[in-house]
Amino acid sequence: MRKRDFVSILLLPILLLLPFRSNAQFVAHGKADKFIESDVHLLLGGSYVTNNYMDSYSEITDLNSSMGLAWGLGVSVKFNLSSFIGLGTELNYLRNSGKINMAVTADGKPNVSNVFIKNSYRSLNIPVYVSFGFNVANNVRWNVDGGLYFDFGTSGSQKTTIYNATVNDLGQLVTAITNLKTDYYDNDKAYLNSYRNFDTGLHLATSIKFMDKISVGLRSQFGFRNVAQSNGIVKPTSHNIRLFATIGYVL
């Protein structure tokens, strides 16, 4: 996602609400109505894990990675230092998924393998952020959050199906199917690599709160850490990316 596109997404809620602008002070620095504010929320979106497999393995001739469905639920607590700024944190339970398809050839050998990998993994996700609030209309506030997230993997699986086609000494095409299933986190038997069960990175979010009760928003997370875990000579790199829409109820 380009930087300009992401900024546009962050500004979308405020642009939609401009026609309903009231006389409320857009930026208020006075005391907040509530010092501690909490909510429960649902998250729905997608998760993606980057990779550099084609740069790392010359045998991979074609590669396709796709974002998978991700969803979760969580609670948040925010300490309002003023009406404008606050400090917040959350505890979210996330279920993530993703797919990788690749074609693998062996140098000097007449065989081709088509590999299909399905990843499913779960984690506890804890963002810590600074939150800025703006009054855009009567009983409507726009929030922009920025900070870090800490992600702790709890469980998951990697399912790999390998379709292998070879030509034997008689010139006959021989096919075989191999199915593998391993843990997603910290498993040296995974195909190419498994993944580390801890990650941290950038957390960015925006939301609109109505009547101090209902909030809807968007958020993204970009991992800093190389989460690919490999015991082989080749060390690939992977980073987590998540995009979510959220809906919450303020307690």
PDB file of C-alpha atoms in Angstrom, residues 86-173:
ATOM      1  CA  GLY A  86      -4.547   9.981  25.695  1.00  0.00           C
ATOM      2  CA  LEU A  87      -2.560   6.780  26.165  1.00  0.00           C
ATOM      3  CA  GLY A  88      -4.172   3.484  25.223  1.00  0.00           C
ATOM      4  CA  THR A  89      -3.591  -0.242  25.183  1.00  0.00           C
ATOM      5  CA  GLU A  90      -5.565  -3.305  24.092  1.00  0.00           C
ATOM      6  CA  LEU A  91      -5.689  -7.065  24.419  1.00  0.00           C
ATOM      7  CA  ASN A  92      -6.857  -8.752  21.208  1.00  0.00           C
ATOM      8  CA  TYR A  93      -7.245 -12.410  20.296  1.00  0.00           C
ATOM      9  CA  LEU A  94      -6.595 -12.834  16.561  1.00  0.00           C
ATOM     10  CA  ARG A  95      -7.121 -15.715  14.139  1.00  0.00           C
ATOM     11  CA  ASN A  96      -5.060 -15.307  10.966  1.00  0.00           C
ATOM     12  CA  SER A  97      -4.612 -17.231   7.735  1.00  0.00           C
ATOM     13  CA  GLY A  98      -2.699 -17.106   4.467  1.00  0.00           C
ATOM     14  CA  LYS A  99      -1.795 -19.091   1.359  1.00  0.00           C
ATOM     15  CA  ILE A 100       1.404 -19.585  -0.631  1.00  0.00           C
ATOM     16  CA  ASN A 101       1.607 -21.396  -3.979  1.00  0.00           C
ATOM     17  CA  MET A 102       4.895 -22.077  -5.755  1.00  0.00           C
ATOM     18  CA  ALA A 103       6.510 -24.069  -8.529  1.00  0.00           C
ATOM     19  CA  VAL A 104       9.819 -25.765  -7.707  1.00  0.00           C
ATOM     20  CA  THR A 105      12.266 -27.302 -10.173  1.00  0.00           C
ATOM     21  CA  ALA A 106      15.511 -29.185  -9.518  1.00  0.00           C
ATOM     22  CA  ASP A 107      18.549 -28.128 -11.541  1.00  0.00           C
ATOM     23  CA  GLY A 108      19.517 -30.726 -14.118  1.00  0.00           C
ATOM     24  CA  LYS A 109      16.569 -32.994 -13.335  1.00  0.00           C
ATOM     25  CA  PRO A 110      13.355 -33.395 -15.374  1.00  0.00           C
ATOM     26  CA  ASN A 111      10.926 -32.889 -12.522  1.00  0.00           C
ATOM     27  CA  VAL A 112       8.594 -30.147 -11.327  1.00  0.00           C
ATOM     28  CA  SER A 113       6.835 -29.774  -7.990  1.00  0.00           C
ATOM     29  CA  ASN A 114       3.786 -27.604  -7.396  1.00  0.00           C
ATOM     30  CA  VAL A 115       3.551 -26.694  -3.721  1.00  0.00           C
ATOM     31  CA  PHE A 116       0.423 -25.361  -1.987  1.00  0.00           C
ATOM     32  CA  ILE A 117       0.779 -24.080   1.589  1.00  0.00           C
ATOM     33  CA  LYS A 118      -2.117 -23.085   3.860  1.00  0.00           C
ATOM     34  CA  ASN A 119      -1.242 -21.322   7.097  1.00  0.00           C
ATOM     35  CA  SER A 120      -3.630 -20.872  10.003  1.00  0.00           C
ATOM     36  CA  TYR A 121      -2.396 -19.278  13.222  1.00  0.00           C
ATOM     37  CA  ARG A 122      -3.618 -17.573  16.358  1.00  0.00           C
ATOM     38  CA  SER A 123      -2.074 -14.904  18.552  1.00  0.00           C
ATOM     39  CA  LEU A 124      -2.567 -12.473  21.413  1.00  0.00           C
ATOM     40  CA  ASN A 125      -2.042  -8.965  20.078  1.00  0.00           C
ATOM     41  CA  ILE A 126      -1.277  -6.040  22.407  1.00  0.00           C
ATOM     42  CA  PRO A 127      -1.047  -2.528  20.895  1.00  0.00           C
ATOM     43  CA  VAL A 128       0.284   0.364  22.995  1.00  0.00           C
ATOM     44  CA  TYR A 129      -0.332   3.789  21.493  1.00  0.00           C
ATOM     45  CA  VAL A 130      -0.886   7.519  21.768  1.00  0.00           C
ATOM     46  CA  SER A 131      -4.428   8.562  20.842  1.00  0.00           C
ATOM     47  CA  PHE A 132      -5.501  11.964  19.495  1.00  0.00           C
ATOM     48  CA  GLY A 133      -9.180  13.001  19.569  1.00  0.00           C
ATOM     49  CA  PHE A 134     -11.003  15.612  17.480  1.00  0.00           C
ATOM     50  CA  ASN A 135     -14.575  16.939  17.733  1.00  0.00           C
ATOM     51  CA  VAL A 136     -16.046  16.765  14.239  1.00  0.00           C
ATOM     52  CA  ALA A 137     -19.765  17.108  15.078  1.00  0.00           C
ATOM     53  CA  ASN A 138     -22.122  17.037  18.033  1.00  0.00           C
ATOM     54  CA  ASN A 139     -21.512  13.747  19.890  1.00  0.00           C
ATOM     55  CA  VAL A 140     -19.108  12.584  17.180  1.00  0.00           C
ATOM     56  CA  ARG A 141     -15.354  12.246  17.755  1.00  0.00           C
ATOM     57  CA  TRP A 142     -12.586  11.256  15.385  1.00  0.00           C
ATOM     58  CA  ASN A 143      -9.631   9.386  16.902  1.00  0.00           C
ATOM     59  CA  VAL A 144      -6.192   8.771  15.400  1.00  0.00           C
ATOM     60  CA  ASP A 145      -3.889   6.288  17.153  1.00  0.00           C
ATOM     61  CA  GLY A 146      -0.208   5.582  16.628  1.00  0.00           C
ATOM     62  CA  GLY A 147       2.218   3.353  18.488  1.00  0.00           C
ATOM     63  CA  LEU A 148       3.633  -0.158  18.671  1.00  0.00           C
ATOM     64  CA  TYR A 149       2.104  -3.602  18.849  1.00  0.00           C
ATOM     65  CA  PHE A 150       3.383  -6.759  20.521  1.00  0.00           C
ATOM     66  CA  ASP A 151       2.161 -10.072  19.138  1.00  0.00           C
ATOM     67  CA  PHE A 152       2.473 -13.405  20.958  1.00  0.00           C
ATOM     68  CA  GLY A 153       1.744 -16.526  18.918  1.00  0.00           C
ATOM     69  CA  THR A 154      -0.308 -19.142  20.748  1.00  0.00           C
ATOM     70  CA  SER A 155      -0.959 -21.930  18.231  1.00  0.00           C
ATOM     71  CA  GLY A 156      -1.291 -22.671  14.541  1.00  0.00           C
ATOM     72  CA  SER A 157      -0.702 -25.114  11.719  1.00  0.00           C
ATOM     73  CA  GLN A 158       0.924 -25.231   8.307  1.00  0.00           C
ATOM     74  CA  LYS A 159      -0.639 -27.630   5.792  1.00  0.00           C
ATOM     75  CA  THR A 160       1.464 -28.352   2.707  1.00  0.00           C
ATOM     76  CA  THR A 161       0.411 -30.327  -0.366  1.00  0.00           C
ATOM     77  CA  ILE A 162       3.151 -31.175  -2.888  1.00  0.00           C
ATOM     78  CA  TYR A 163       2.304 -32.409  -6.386  1.00  0.00           C
ATOM     79  CA  ASN A 164       5.494 -33.857  -7.840  1.00  0.00           C
ATOM     80  CA  ALA A 165       5.898 -34.845 -11.516  1.00  0.00           C
ATOM     81  CA  THR A 166       9.055 -36.667 -12.660  1.00  0.00           C
ATOM     82  CA  VAL A 167      10.228 -38.444 -15.794  1.00  0.00           C
ATOM     83  CA  ASN A 168      11.719 -41.872 -15.095  1.00  0.00           C
ATOM     84  CA  ASP A 169      14.468 -43.676 -17.012  1.00  0.00           C
ATOM     85  CA  LEU A 170      11.882 -45.074 -19.451  1.00  0.00           C
ATOM     86  CA  GLY A 171      10.648 -41.603 -20.340  1.00  0.00           C
ATOM     87  CA  GLN A 172       7.395 -42.061 -18.460  1.00  0.00           C
ATOM     88  CA  LEU A 173       5.767 -39.264 -16.477  1.00  0.00           C
TER      89      LEU A 173
END
